C-alpha positions as CSV (number, residue, x, y, z in Angstrom):
1,M,43.0,93.9,46.9
2,I,42.8,97.7,47.4
3,A,42.5,99.1,50.8
4,P,40.9,102.5,50.9
5,T,41.2,104.9,54.0
6,S,38.6,107.3,55.0
7,P,37.0,109.5,52.3
8,S,38.3,113.0,51.6
9,P,35.4,115.5,51.7
10,A,37.1,118.0,49.4
11,A,37.2,115.4,46.6
12,A,33.6,115.0,45.9
13,A,32.3,115.7,42.3
14,H,29.0,115.0,40.6
15,A,28.8,112.2,38.2
16,A,28.5,112.8,34.4
17,A,25.4,112.1,32.4
18,A,26.3,108.6,31.2
19,Q,27.5,107.8,34.7
20,Q,24.3,109.0,36.1
21,R,22.5,106.5,34.0
22,A,24.6,103.8,35.3
23,W,23.7,104.8,38.7
24,F,20.1,104.9,38.0
25,L,20.1,101.3,36.7
26,Y,22.1,100.2,39.8
27,Q,19.2,101.6,41.8
28,L,16.7,100.0,39.6
29,Y,18.5,96.5,39.6
30,A,21.6,96.4,41.7
31,G,22.6,93.0,40.3
32,N,22.6,94.0,36.4
33,P,26.0,92.6,35.1
34,T,25.5,94.5,31.8
35,Q,26.5,97.6,33.8
36,H,30.0,95.9,34.2
37,A,32.8,96.1,31.7
38,A,35.8,93.9,31.1
39,A,39.0,94.1,28.9
40,A,42.2,92.4,28.8
41,V,45.7,92.5,27.2
42,E,48.2,89.8,26.4
43,L,51.7,90.6,27.6
44,E,54.6,89.1,25.7
45,G,58.2,89.2,27.0
46,T,59.8,89.2,30.3
47,L,57.5,90.6,32.8
48,H,58.7,92.3,36.1
49,L,55.6,91.7,38.5
50,A,56.7,94.2,41.1
51,R,57.1,96.8,38.5
52,L,53.7,95.9,36.9
53,Q,52.1,96.3,40.6
54,D,54.0,99.5,41.1
55,S,53.1,101.1,37.8
56,L,49.4,100.4,38.7
57,D,49.9,102.1,42.1
58,V,51.5,105.0,40.4
59,L,48.6,105.3,37.8
60,I,46.0,105.4,40.6
61,R,47.8,107.5,43.3
62,R,49.9,109.8,41.1
63,Q,50.7,113.3,42.3
64,P,49.1,115.8,41.3
65,R,46.0,113.4,41.0
66,L,44.4,113.3,37.5
67,A,40.9,114.2,37.5
68,R,40.1,111.6,35.0
69,H,41.2,108.9,37.3
70,L,39.0,109.9,40.2
71,P,36.3,107.2,39.5
72,L,39.2,104.7,39.9
73,R,39.8,105.8,43.5
74,A,36.2,106.7,44.6
75,A,33.1,105.3,45.8
76,C,29.7,106.7,44.5
77,A,27.5,108.1,47.3
78,T,24.0,109.3,47.0
79,V,23.5,112.9,48.0
80,D,20.1,114.5,47.8
81,G,19.0,111.7,45.3
82,Q,22.0,112.2,43.1
83,P,25.3,110.2,42.5
84,V,28.2,112.0,43.9
85,W,31.9,110.7,43.7
86,Q,33.5,110.5,47.1
87,E,37.3,109.9,46.8
88,M,38.9,107.0,49.0
89,P,42.5,107.3,49.2
90,I,44.2,104.1,48.2
91,E,47.0,102.7,50.5
92,T,48.0,99.5,48.7
93,I,47.3,97.5,45.6
94,Q,47.8,93.8,45.3
95,L,47.5,92.3,41.8
96,P,46.3,88.7,42.2
97,L,48.3,86.2,40.0
98,S,46.7,82.9,38.7
99,D,49.1,80.2,37.2
100,L,47.7,78.6,34.2
101,T,50.8,77.0,32.8
102,H,49.8,73.5,33.6
103,L,47.0,73.8,30.9
104,D,47.4,73.4,27.1
105,D,46.4,76.2,24.7
106,A,42.8,75.2,24.3
107,A,42.3,74.8,28.0
108,Q,44.0,77.9,28.8
109,A,41.6,79.8,26.5
110,D,38.7,78.3,28.1
111,A,40.0,79.2,31.5
112,I,40.6,82.9,30.6
113,E,37.0,83.1,29.3
114,D,35.7,81.6,32.5
115,I,37.8,83.9,34.8
116,L,36.7,87.0,32.7
117,R,33.0,86.0,32.8
118,Q,33.1,85.2,36.6
119,A,35.0,88.8,37.2
120,V,32.4,90.6,35.2
121,R,29.4,88.9,37.0
122,Q,30.7,89.5,40.5
123,P,28.6,92.5,41.9
124,F,29.9,95.8,43.0
125,D,28.7,97.9,46.0
126,L,28.8,101.5,45.0
127,A,29.3,102.8,48.3
128,Q,32.6,100.8,48.5
129,A,35.8,101.9,46.6
130,P,37.2,100.6,44.2
131,L,34.5,100.0,41.7
132,W,37.0,98.0,39.6
133,R,39.0,94.7,40.0
134,A,42.0,93.5,38.2
135,G,44.1,90.2,37.8
136,L,47.0,88.7,36.1
137,L,47.1,85.0,34.5
138,R,50.5,83.4,33.8
139,L,50.3,81.3,30.6
140,G,54.0,80.8,30.3
141,A,57.4,82.1,31.1
142,K,57.2,85.1,28.7
143,K,53.3,85.2,28.2
144,H,50.7,86.5,30.5
145,V,47.2,88.0,30.4
146,L,46.3,91.1,32.4
147,W,42.7,91.8,32.9
148,L,40.4,94.6,34.2
149,A,36.7,94.5,35.1
150,A,34.9,97.6,36.3
151,H,31.4,99.0,37.1
152,R,30.4,101.4,34.2
153,L,30.2,104.1,36.7
154,A,34.1,103.9,36.9
155,A,35.2,102.8,33.5
156,D,33.6,101.3,30.4
157,E,35.2,99.7,27.4
158,A,36.5,103.0,25.9
159,A,37.9,104.1,29.2
160,L,39.5,100.7,29.9
161,L,41.3,101.0,26.4
162,Q,42.8,104.4,27.5
163,L,43.9,102.9,30.9
164,W,45.7,100.1,29.2
165,Q,47.8,102.6,27.2
166,E,48.4,104.7,30.3
167,W,49.4,101.6,32.4
168,A,51.8,100.6,29.6
169,A,53.2,104.1,29.6
170,V,53.9,104.1,33.3
171,Y,55.4,100.7,33.3
172,A,57.8,101.8,30.6
173,G,58.7,104.8,32.8
174,T,56.8,107.4,30.6
175,E,55.4,110.3,32.5
176,L,51.6,110.9,31.8
177,P,50.5,114.3,30.6
178,S,49.0,116.5,33.3
179,E,45.6,118.3,33.1
180,D,43.9,121.3,34.4
181,A,43.4,121.3,38.2
182,G,40.0,120.5,39.7
183,W,37.4,118.0,38.7
184,T,36.2,118.5,35.2
185,F,33.2,117.0,33.6
186,P,31.5,117.3,30.0
187,V,29.9,120.5,29.1
188,P,26.1,120.7,29.5
189,D,24.0,119.4,26.5
190,S,23.4,122.0,23.7
191,E,19.9,123.1,23.0
192,S,20.4,122.5,19.3
193,A,21.3,118.9,19.8
194,L,18.1,118.3,22.0
195,T,16.0,120.1,19.4
196,Y,17.5,117.9,16.7
197,W,16.9,114.7,18.6
198,E,13.4,115.7,19.6
199,Q,12.4,116.0,15.8
200,Q,14.4,113.0,14.8
201,L,12.7,110.8,17.4
202,Q,9.3,112.2,17.5
203,G,6.6,109.4,17.5
204,H,9.1,106.5,17.5
205,E,8.1,102.9,17.8
206,P,9.0,101.9,21.6
207,L,9.6,98.3,20.7
208,L,10.9,96.3,17.8
209,A,8.5,93.5,17.2
210,L,11.0,90.7,16.4
211,P,9.4,87.2,16.2
212,L,10.6,85.4,19.4
213,D,11.1,81.8,20.2
214,Y,10.3,82.5,23.9
215,V,8.0,84.9,25.7
216,R,9.8,88.0,26.7
217,P,10.3,87.9,30.5
218,A,9.2,90.8,32.8
219,L,12.6,90.6,34.6
220,P,15.7,91.1,32.9
221,A,17.9,88.3,31.5
222,F,21.2,89.2,29.9
223,E,23.1,85.9,28.8
224,T,24.0,85.8,25.2
225,T,25.4,83.4,22.5
226,T,27.2,84.4,19.6
227,H,26.7,83.0,16.0
228,T,29.5,83.8,13.5
229,W,29.7,83.5,9.8
230,Q,31.6,85.1,6.8
231,L,30.7,87.0,3.6
232,P,33.0,88.0,0.7
233,A,33.8,91.7,0.9
234,A,34.3,92.2,-2.9
235,P,30.7,92.6,-3.9
236,F,30.1,95.4,-1.1
237,R,33.3,97.2,-2.2
238,R,32.4,97.1,-6.0
239,Y,28.8,98.5,-5.3
240,S,30.4,101.1,-3.0
241,A,32.7,102.2,-5.7
242,A,30.2,102.1,-8.5
243,E,27.5,104.1,-6.5
244,N,29.8,106.5,-4.7
245,I,28.4,105.4,-1.5
246,P,31.3,105.2,1.1
247,L,31.7,102.1,3.1
248,L,32.7,104.5,5.8
249,S,30.5,107.4,6.7
250,A,31.5,110.3,9.1
251,A,29.8,108.4,12.0
252,G,32.1,105.5,11.7
253,G,29.5,103.1,10.5
254,R,29.3,101.2,7.2
255,P,26.0,102.2,5.6
256,L,25.9,99.2,3.0
257,L,26.0,96.4,5.6
258,L,23.9,98.4,8.1
259,S,21.4,98.9,5.3
260,V,21.1,95.1,4.9
261,W,20.5,94.8,8.6
262,L,17.8,97.3,8.5
263,A,16.2,95.6,5.6
264,L,16.3,92.3,7.2
265,L,14.7,93.8,10.3
266,F,12.1,95.4,8.2
267,R,11.2,92.0,6.5
268,Y,11.1,90.3,10.0
269,T,8.9,92.7,11.6
270,N,7.0,94.5,8.8
271,Q,7.8,97.8,10.6
272,H,8.5,100.7,8.5
273,D,9.8,102.8,11.6
274,L,13.1,101.2,12.8
275,I,15.7,102.3,15.5
276,V,19.1,100.8,15.8
277,G,21.8,101.7,18.3
278,I,25.1,102.7,16.8
279,P,28.2,102.8,19.2
280,T,30.0,106.0,19.7
281,T,32.7,107.3,21.9
282,W,32.8,110.5,24.0
283,V,35.9,112.3,24.7
284,A,35.8,115.3,27.0
285,A,38.5,117.1,28.8
286,G,39.5,115.8,32.2
287,N,37.7,112.6,31.8
288,L,38.4,109.1,30.6
289,P,36.7,108.4,27.2
290,R,33.3,107.0,27.4
291,Q,31.5,104.4,25.1
292,D,27.9,105.4,24.2
293,Y,25.2,104.7,21.7
294,Q,23.3,107.0,19.2
295,P,20.0,105.9,18.1
296,L,19.8,105.5,14.3
297,R,16.2,106.0,13.2
298,V,15.2,105.1,9.6
299,Q,11.5,105.4,8.4
300,L,10.9,103.5,5.3
301,P,8.6,105.4,2.8
302,P,5.1,104.2,2.2
303,G,4.4,102.4,-1.0
304,V,5.7,99.0,-2.2
305,S,8.0,100.4,-4.9
306,A,9.7,103.5,-2.7
307,A,11.8,101.6,-0.4
308,T,14.9,100.2,-2.4
309,F,18.5,99.2,-1.4
310,R,19.7,102.2,-3.3
311,W,17.4,104.5,-1.4
312,L,18.0,102.8,1.9
313,A,21.9,102.9,1.6
314,Q,21.9,106.6,0.5
315,H,19.4,107.5,3.4
316,T,21.1,105.6,6.0
317,A,24.5,107.3,5.1
318,A,23.0,110.6,5.2
319,V,21.3,110.0,8.7
320,L,24.4,108.8,10.3
321,D,26.3,111.8,9.2
322,A,23.5,114.0,10.4
323,N,23.6,112.2,13.7
324,A,27.3,112.5,14.1
325,S,26.9,116.5,13.8
326,H,24.5,116.5,16.9
327,P,26.3,114.6,19.7
328,L,24.4,114.0,22.8
329,P,24.8,111.5,25.6
330,L,22.2,108.7,25.5
331,A,21.4,109.2,29.1
332,S,20.6,112.9,28.7
333,L,18.5,112.0,25.5
334,L,16.5,109.4,27.4
335,Q,15.9,111.7,30.4
336,H,14.9,114.7,28.2
337,L,12.5,112.6,26.1
338,Q,11.3,110.9,29.1
339,V,11.5,107.6,27.5
340,E,9.7,105.0,29.7
341,G,11.9,102.1,30.9
342,S,11.2,98.5,31.2
343,L,13.0,95.7,33.1
344,G,12.1,93.4,30.2
345,H,13.9,95.1,27.4
346,A,16.3,98.0,26.4
347,P,14.7,101.5,26.0
348,L,14.5,103.1,22.8
349,F,16.2,100.3,20.7
350,Q,16.8,96.7,21.2
351,T,19.2,95.9,18.4
352,T,22.6,97.5,17.8
353,Y,25.1,97.4,14.8
354,E,28.8,97.6,15.2
355,W,31.8,97.8,12.9
356,A,35.2,96.8,13.7
357,A,38.0,97.9,11.5
358,A,40.4,95.4,9.9
359,A,43.0,94.2,12.1
360,P,46.1,91.6,11.9
361,P,45.2,88.1,13.0
362,S,46.7,88.2,16.4
363,G,44.3,91.0,17.7
364,G,46.3,94.1,16.6
365,P,49.8,95.1,16.6
366,A,51.7,94.7,19.9
367,A,52.8,98.0,21.5
368,P,56.3,97.6,23.2
369,S,56.5,99.2,26.6
370,G,59.6,98.6,28.8
371,G,60.6,95.4,27.0
372,L,57.1,94.1,27.3
373,A,54.6,93.9,24.4
374,W,50.9,94.8,25.2
375,R,48.4,93.2,22.8
376,L,44.5,93.8,23.2
377,R,42.8,90.5,23.6
378,P,39.1,90.2,22.5
379,V,36.7,89.6,25.4
380,D,33.2,87.8,25.1
381,T,31.5,88.5,28.5
382,G,28.5,86.6,27.2
383,L,26.3,89.5,28.5
384,S,24.2,92.2,26.7
385,P,21.2,94.3,27.4
386,F,20.0,94.0,23.8
387,D,18.1,91.4,22.0
388,L,20.4,91.2,19.0
389,T,23.7,92.9,18.1
390,L,25.3,92.5,14.5
391,R,29.1,93.0,14.7
392,V,31.0,93.1,11.5
393,Q,34.9,92.6,11.2
394,E,36.4,93.5,8.1
395,T,39.7,91.6,6.7
396,D,41.3,91.8,3.2
397,E,39.0,89.3,1.6
398,N,36.0,88.6,3.9
399,L,33.5,90.2,6.2
400,T,33.3,88.3,9.4
401,L,29.8,88.8,11.1
402,H,29.1,88.1,14.8
403,L,25.3,88.0,15.6
404,I,25.1,88.3,19.5
405,Y,21.7,87.1,20.7
406,A,19.7,86.8,23.8
407,R,19.4,83.2,24.8
408,H,16.2,83.7,26.7
409,L,14.6,84.9,23.4
410,F,16.1,83.1,20.4
411,T,17.1,79.4,19.7
412,P,20.3,78.7,17.9
413,D,18.5,77.4,15.0
414,T,16.4,80.7,14.7
415,V,19.7,82.6,14.6
416,S,21.3,80.3,12.1
417,R,18.3,80.9,9.8
418,L,18.4,84.6,10.4
419,S,22.1,84.7,9.2
420,A,21.1,82.7,6.0
421,H,18.4,85.1,5.3
422,F,20.9,88.0,5.6
423,D,23.1,86.4,3.1
424,R,20.3,85.7,0.8
425,L,18.9,89.3,1.1
426,A,22.3,90.9,0.8
427,A,23.0,89.1,-2.5
428,A,19.5,90.1,-3.8
429,M,20.0,93.8,-2.8
430,L,23.3,93.9,-4.5
431,D,22.1,92.3,-7.7
432,A,18.9,94.5,-7.8
433,P,19.4,97.7,-6.0
434,D,16.3,99.3,-7.4
435,Q,13.9,96.4,-6.7
436,P,11.6,97.1,-3.9
437,L,12.8,95.4,-0.5
438,E,9.5,93.8,0.0
439,S,9.8,91.9,-3.2
440,L,13.5,90.6,-2.7
441,P,13.9,86.9,-2.0
442,L,14.6,86.2,1.6
443,L,14.1,82.4,2.0
444,T,17.0,80.1,1.1
445,P,16.7,77.4,-1.7
446,A,16.2,74.8,0.9
447,E,13.2,77.0,2.5
448,A,11.6,78.0,-0.7
């Protein structure tokens, strides 16, 4: 538990664009759990609990205070209809410890998932600091899991990743780098970026007409389930090399797999105008990193023969690179374009595509810190504001695909068929890259 004292009037600062959107969504629906983020690390080695607690205390209350840590020690007040950070000096930190040593490995994994899902669903009151919570789980004498959950006003997945690195550094006795005095926030949005996105999104379709198993509710529902399967990576790598289309674009996406996803959405909806959300990260001086999304709009050309896999892959790569050259917070974009919101679906795009780079089997290399190894642990909160998210993980031989879907819109059987159609369409596109997308086989042999 963190005990705040009275707020400091001198420590007020206006929230940045992405934080303003999180604040707006809180006003619209205070119980929205997708506005909460969670992350966890596995700690391997001899853990000194008092030292871990002290290092967190130092991280939050360090002198001189770090501007980027302001959201971790502040409440969010509303002043003249706008969100304003109000610092709440922290006196004590108590890191709760839960002992799971009496459970076997499978039961421990289930318990960790349950604890994290409960933590991320517990509401926050923006008027009360802190806007985050943490806990420690003991799995064995030299094995623990440390978790953090936060309102996105305070920290999201990208910010939590940096906090793990800083917490580990303080635990090891390393001094954190200082920064310029005063509260600093990202620079105002550039006119050139606004002009680019106005042109890029002019006349866009507001809703992707996916065939649903259930009627879309008027009120939001966020619970998700994940369907996982694998594809061999070699065919995509061969095509990438032969066609000189990079698997990795400047924007950090993989145009080939993304092109298959776009083609599948086209075949399912018969919409030639598609928008998919692509994750990106903002890094601004004096701030924790922030995860955001850029809309990727692809307009398939008219005519049966014009839209082919070769054209789509090349066009997608070009649009990704152009978008990366015009960074703009999504919140600023939505506000500038006056995109109408709906409680029933996400604005601008309802599907996203994510690519995860290859990583060792145990979730990445462990970073030693003060005799303790800190290793990131994947967290599935079972929550998403989007209808569908395709997340691709690359390994040496395979591509592991995770299709995260809204349980209130799709059945497991529908999503299983969708994954089979993805495989069928991907194989056909690679075999006949100049064949029109509309004529490529989609149904599996069992369905044909």
